[in-house]
Amino acid sequence: MPQDSYLVGLIGAGIGPSLTPALHEREADRQGLRYLYRLLDIDTLGLRPDRVGELLRAARDLGFDGLNITHPCKQLVIEHLDALSPGAEALGAVNTVVIADGRATGHNTDVTGFAASFARGLPDARMDRVVQLGAGGAGAAVAHAVLTLGASRVTLVDAAPERAVALAASLAEHFGAGRG
């Protein structure tokens, strides 16, 4: 028998103005589901990002069914999960956590979401050389998507150069040297 209601939330910093709760609740209503979507803003709660594990534990204890994860917690949450989907493992970033039977499994929907939108919205865009600004959690997903869509080479630029270097090394493992 399916559940009649779901308790979900968003963990991140500075998310007070987010439209995500209204968007999710409205779509759930359209699907005949009851969603209660709560913001867990680490800034408002006075928590450092490295305390994301405590929020995940509290969400489990309070009966949350799932969480969306955003900046700056997409990578920090990984060590607190019971399992990772192959996509999240490849990216090293999680944007969705499903909590079921006491287990928290991390997923990443950024790659497929970006790839589908890009292919639909910019079908004729040249993909020989791509310059990407940002190499964090969402940046990793976008770089994976762009390479999957056929980019010959992606040049990464990030405010933290070591993050761009690390992502380039990870991309080389998955897509071959010289593309990232």
mmCIF file with all atom_site columns, N, CA and C in Angstrom, residues 2-3 8 16 24 31 37 39 56 74 78 80 82 87 93 100 104 107 114 119 127 133 136 140 150 156 167 176:
data_model
loop_
_atom_site.group_PDB
_atom_site.id
_atom_site.type_symbol
_atom_site.label_atom_id
_atom_site.label_alt_id
_atom_site.label_comp_id
_atom_site.label_asym_id
_atom_site.label_entity_id
_atom_site.label_seq_id
_atom_site.pdbx_PDB_ins_code
_atom_site.Cartn_x
_atom_site.Cartn_y
_atom_site.Cartn_z
_atom_site.occupancy
_atom_site.B_iso_or_equiv
_atom_site.pdbx_formal_charge
_atom_site.auth_seq_id
_atom_site.auth_comp_id
_atom_site.auth_asym_id
_atom_site.auth_atom_id
_atom_site.pdbx_PDB_model_num
ATOM 1  N N  . PRO A 1 2   ? 0.660  2.164  -0.940  1.00 0.00 ? 2   PRO A N  1
ATOM 2  C CA . PRO A 1 2   ? 1.491  3.367  -1.003  1.00 0.00 ? 2   PRO A CA 1
ATOM 3  C C  . PRO A 1 2   ? 1.263  4.284  0.191   1.00 0.00 ? 2   PRO A C  1
ATOM 4  N N  . GLN A 1 3   ? 2.289  5.068  0.491   1.00 0.00 ? 3   GLN A N  1
ATOM 5  C CA . GLN A 1 3   ? 2.170  6.050  1.555   1.00 0.00 ? 3   GLN A CA 1
ATOM 6  C C  . GLN A 1 3   ? 1.148  7.099  1.169   1.00 0.00 ? 3   GLN A C  1
ATOM 7  N N  . VAL A 1 8   ? 9.685  15.620 3.422   1.00 0.00 ? 8   VAL A N  1
ATOM 8  C CA . VAL A 1 8   ? 10.945 15.807 2.709   1.00 0.00 ? 8   VAL A CA 1
ATOM 9  C C  . VAL A 1 8   ? 11.521 17.175 3.051   1.00 0.00 ? 8   VAL A C  1
ATOM 10 N N  . GLY A 1 16  ? 16.802 30.122 2.405   1.00 0.00 ? 16  GLY A N  1
ATOM 11 C CA . GLY A 1 16  ? 15.535 30.719 2.836   1.00 0.00 ? 16  GLY A CA 1
ATOM 12 C C  . GLY A 1 16  ? 14.628 31.160 1.708   1.00 0.00 ? 16  GLY A C  1
ATOM 13 N N  . HIS A 1 24  ? 7.803  21.600 -5.226  1.00 0.00 ? 24  HIS A N  1
ATOM 14 C CA . HIS A 1 24  ? 7.591  20.183 -4.912  1.00 0.00 ? 24  HIS A CA 1
ATOM 15 C C  . HIS A 1 24  ? 6.188  19.916 -4.385  1.00 0.00 ? 24  HIS A C  1
ATOM 16 N N  . GLN A 1 31  ? 0.011  15.245 -8.579  1.00 0.00 ? 31  GLN A N  1
ATOM 17 C CA . GLN A 1 31  ? 0.164  13.794 -8.696  1.00 0.00 ? 31  GLN A CA 1
ATOM 18 C C  . GLN A 1 31  ? -0.686 13.039 -7.672  1.00 0.00 ? 31  GLN A C  1
ATOM 19 N N  . TYR A 1 37  ? 7.204  19.756 2.705   1.00 0.00 ? 37  TYR A N  1
ATOM 20 C CA . TYR A 1 37  ? 8.587  20.039 2.328   1.00 0.00 ? 37  TYR A CA 1
ATOM 21 C C  . TYR A 1 37  ? 9.142  21.129 3.227   1.00 0.00 ? 37  TYR A C  1
ATOM 22 N N  . LEU A 1 39  ? 12.585 23.394 4.780   1.00 0.00 ? 39  LEU A N  1
ATOM 23 C CA . LEU A 1 39  ? 13.941 23.887 4.588   1.00 0.00 ? 39  LEU A CA 1
ATOM 24 C C  . LEU A 1 39  ? 14.761 23.659 5.849   1.00 0.00 ? 39  LEU A C  1
ATOM 25 N N  . LEU A 1 56  ? 21.245 14.986 8.818   1.00 0.00 ? 56  LEU A N  1
ATOM 26 C CA . LEU A 1 56  ? 20.774 13.741 8.209   1.00 0.00 ? 56  LEU A CA 1
ATOM 27 C C  . LEU A 1 56  ? 20.271 12.782 9.283   1.00 0.00 ? 56  LEU A C  1
ATOM 28 N N  . LYS A 1 74  ? 26.779 19.024 -0.760  1.00 0.00 ? 74  LYS A N  1
ATOM 29 C CA . LYS A 1 74  ? 26.647 17.926 -1.714  1.00 0.00 ? 74  LYS A CA 1
ATOM 30 C C  . LYS A 1 74  ? 27.760 16.887 -1.617  1.00 0.00 ? 74  LYS A C  1
ATOM 31 N N  . ILE A 1 78  ? 28.238 12.741 1.819   1.00 0.00 ? 78  ILE A N  1
ATOM 32 C CA . ILE A 1 78  ? 28.534 11.380 1.358   1.00 0.00 ? 78  ILE A CA 1
ATOM 33 C C  . ILE A 1 78  ? 28.991 10.460 2.481   1.00 0.00 ? 78  ILE A C  1
ATOM 34 N N  . HIS A 1 80  ? 28.209 10.251 5.388   1.00 0.00 ? 80  HIS A N  1
ATOM 35 C CA . HIS A 1 80  ? 27.160 9.953  6.363   1.00 0.00 ? 80  HIS A CA 1
ATOM 36 C C  . HIS A 1 80  ? 26.050 9.056  5.797   1.00 0.00 ? 80  HIS A C  1
ATOM 37 N N  . ASP A 1 82  ? 24.440 5.539  3.887   1.00 0.00 ? 82  ASP A N  1
ATOM 38 C CA . ASP A 1 82  ? 24.604 4.081  3.920   1.00 0.00 ? 82  ASP A CA 1
ATOM 39 C C  . ASP A 1 82  ? 24.983 3.527  2.560   1.00 0.00 ? 82  ASP A C  1
ATOM 40 N N  . GLY A 1 87  ? 25.826 6.769  -10.125 1.00 0.00 ? 87  GLY A N  1
ATOM 41 C CA . GLY A 1 87  ? 26.025 8.130  -10.615 1.00 0.00 ? 87  GLY A CA 1
ATOM 42 C C  . GLY A 1 87  ? 26.583 9.052  -9.552  1.00 0.00 ? 87  GLY A C  1
ATOM 43 N N  . ALA A 1 93  ? 29.301 13.557 -5.570  1.00 0.00 ? 93  ALA A N  1
ATOM 44 C CA . ALA A 1 93  ? 28.380 14.585 -5.087  1.00 0.00 ? 93  ALA A CA 1
ATOM 45 C C  . ALA A 1 93  ? 26.962 14.012 -5.059  1.00 0.00 ? 93  ALA A C  1
ATOM 46 N N  . ALA A 1 100 ? 14.794 5.095  3.408   1.00 0.00 ? 100 ALA A N  1
ATOM 47 C CA . ALA A 1 100 ? 13.819 3.998  3.422   1.00 0.00 ? 100 ALA A CA 1
ATOM 48 C C  . ALA A 1 100 ? 14.368 2.868  4.283   1.00 0.00 ? 100 ALA A C  1
ATOM 49 N N  . ALA A 1 104 ? 19.868 5.467  4.371   1.00 0.00 ? 104 ALA A N  1
ATOM 50 C CA . ALA A 1 104 ? 19.935 6.684  3.553   1.00 0.00 ? 104 ALA A CA 1
ATOM 51 C C  . ALA A 1 104 ? 20.815 6.411  2.334   1.00 0.00 ? 104 ALA A C  1
ATOM 52 N N  . HIS A 1 107 ? 21.860 9.941  -4.193  1.00 0.00 ? 107 HIS A N  1
ATOM 53 C CA . HIS A 1 107 ? 21.723 9.930  -5.651  1.00 0.00 ? 107 HIS A CA 1
ATOM 54 C C  . HIS A 1 107 ? 22.156 11.294 -6.176  1.00 0.00 ? 107 HIS A C  1
ATOM 55 N N  . PHE A 1 114 ? 20.638 18.132 -16.416 1.00 0.00 ? 114 PHE A N  1
ATOM 56 C CA . PHE A 1 114 ? 21.344 19.099 -17.252 1.00 0.00 ? 114 PHE A CA 1
ATOM 57 C C  . PHE A 1 114 ? 21.434 18.597 -18.690 1.00 0.00 ? 114 PHE A C  1
ATOM 58 N N  . ALA A 1 119 ? 20.393 19.292 -24.311 1.00 0.00 ? 119 ALA A N  1
ATOM 59 C CA . ALA A 1 119 ? 20.105 18.687 -25.615 1.00 0.00 ? 119 ALA A CA 1
ATOM 60 C C  . ALA A 1 119 ? 18.810 19.237 -26.210 1.00 0.00 ? 119 ALA A C  1
ATOM 61 N N  . MET A 1 127 ? 30.229 21.710 -29.639 1.00 0.00 ? 127 MET A N  1
ATOM 62 C CA . MET A 1 127 ? 30.722 21.027 -28.442 1.00 0.00 ? 127 MET A CA 1
ATOM 63 C C  . MET A 1 127 ? 32.210 20.690 -28.537 1.00 0.00 ? 127 MET A C  1
ATOM 64 N N  . LEU A 1 133 ? 32.693 27.335 -15.837 1.00 0.00 ? 133 LEU A N  1
ATOM 65 C CA . LEU A 1 133 ? 32.999 28.045 -14.602 1.00 0.00 ? 133 LEU A CA 1
ATOM 66 C C  . LEU A 1 133 ? 32.362 27.287 -13.449 1.00 0.00 ? 133 LEU A C  1
ATOM 67 N N  . GLY A 1 136 ? 32.502 22.538 -8.408  1.00 0.00 ? 136 GLY A N  1
ATOM 68 C CA . GLY A 1 136 ? 31.976 21.930 -7.186  1.00 0.00 ? 136 GLY A CA 1
ATOM 69 C C  . GLY A 1 136 ? 31.033 20.786 -7.526  1.00 0.00 ? 136 GLY A C  1
ATOM 70 N N  . ALA A 1 140 ? 30.662 19.360 -11.227 1.00 0.00 ? 140 ALA A N  1
ATOM 71 C CA . ALA A 1 140 ? 31.054 17.999 -11.600 1.00 0.00 ? 140 ALA A CA 1
ATOM 72 C C  . ALA A 1 140 ? 29.971 17.356 -12.454 1.00 0.00 ? 140 ALA A C  1
ATOM 73 N N  . GLY A 1 150 ? 29.164 14.701 -25.780 1.00 0.00 ? 150 GLY A N  1
ATOM 74 C CA . GLY A 1 150 ? 30.091 14.704 -26.901 1.00 0.00 ? 150 GLY A CA 1
ATOM 75 C C  . GLY A 1 150 ? 31.116 15.814 -26.942 1.00 0.00 ? 150 GLY A C  1
ATOM 76 N N  . LEU A 1 156 ? 38.132 23.606 -17.188 1.00 0.00 ? 156 LEU A N  1
ATOM 77 C CA . LEU A 1 156 ? 37.486 23.935 -15.913 1.00 0.00 ? 156 LEU A CA 1
ATOM 78 C C  . LEU A 1 156 ? 38.163 25.132 -15.256 1.00 0.00 ? 156 LEU A C  1
ATOM 79 N N  . LEU A 1 167 ? 38.745 17.751 -10.138 1.00 0.00 ? 167 LEU A N  1
ATOM 80 C CA . LEU A 1 167 ? 37.659 17.344 -11.034 1.00 0.00 ? 167 LEU A CA 1
ATOM 81 C C  . LEU A 1 167 ? 38.215 16.906 -12.380 1.00 0.00 ? 167 LEU A C  1
ATOM 82 N N  . GLY A 1 176 ? 38.754 9.579  -20.263 1.00 0.00 ? 176 GLY A N  1
ATOM 83 C CA . GLY A 1 176 ? 40.033 9.540  -20.961 1.00 0.00 ? 176 GLY A CA 1
ATOM 84 C C  . GLY A 1 176 ? 40.795 10.845 -20.806 1.00 0.00 ? 176 GLY A C  1
#
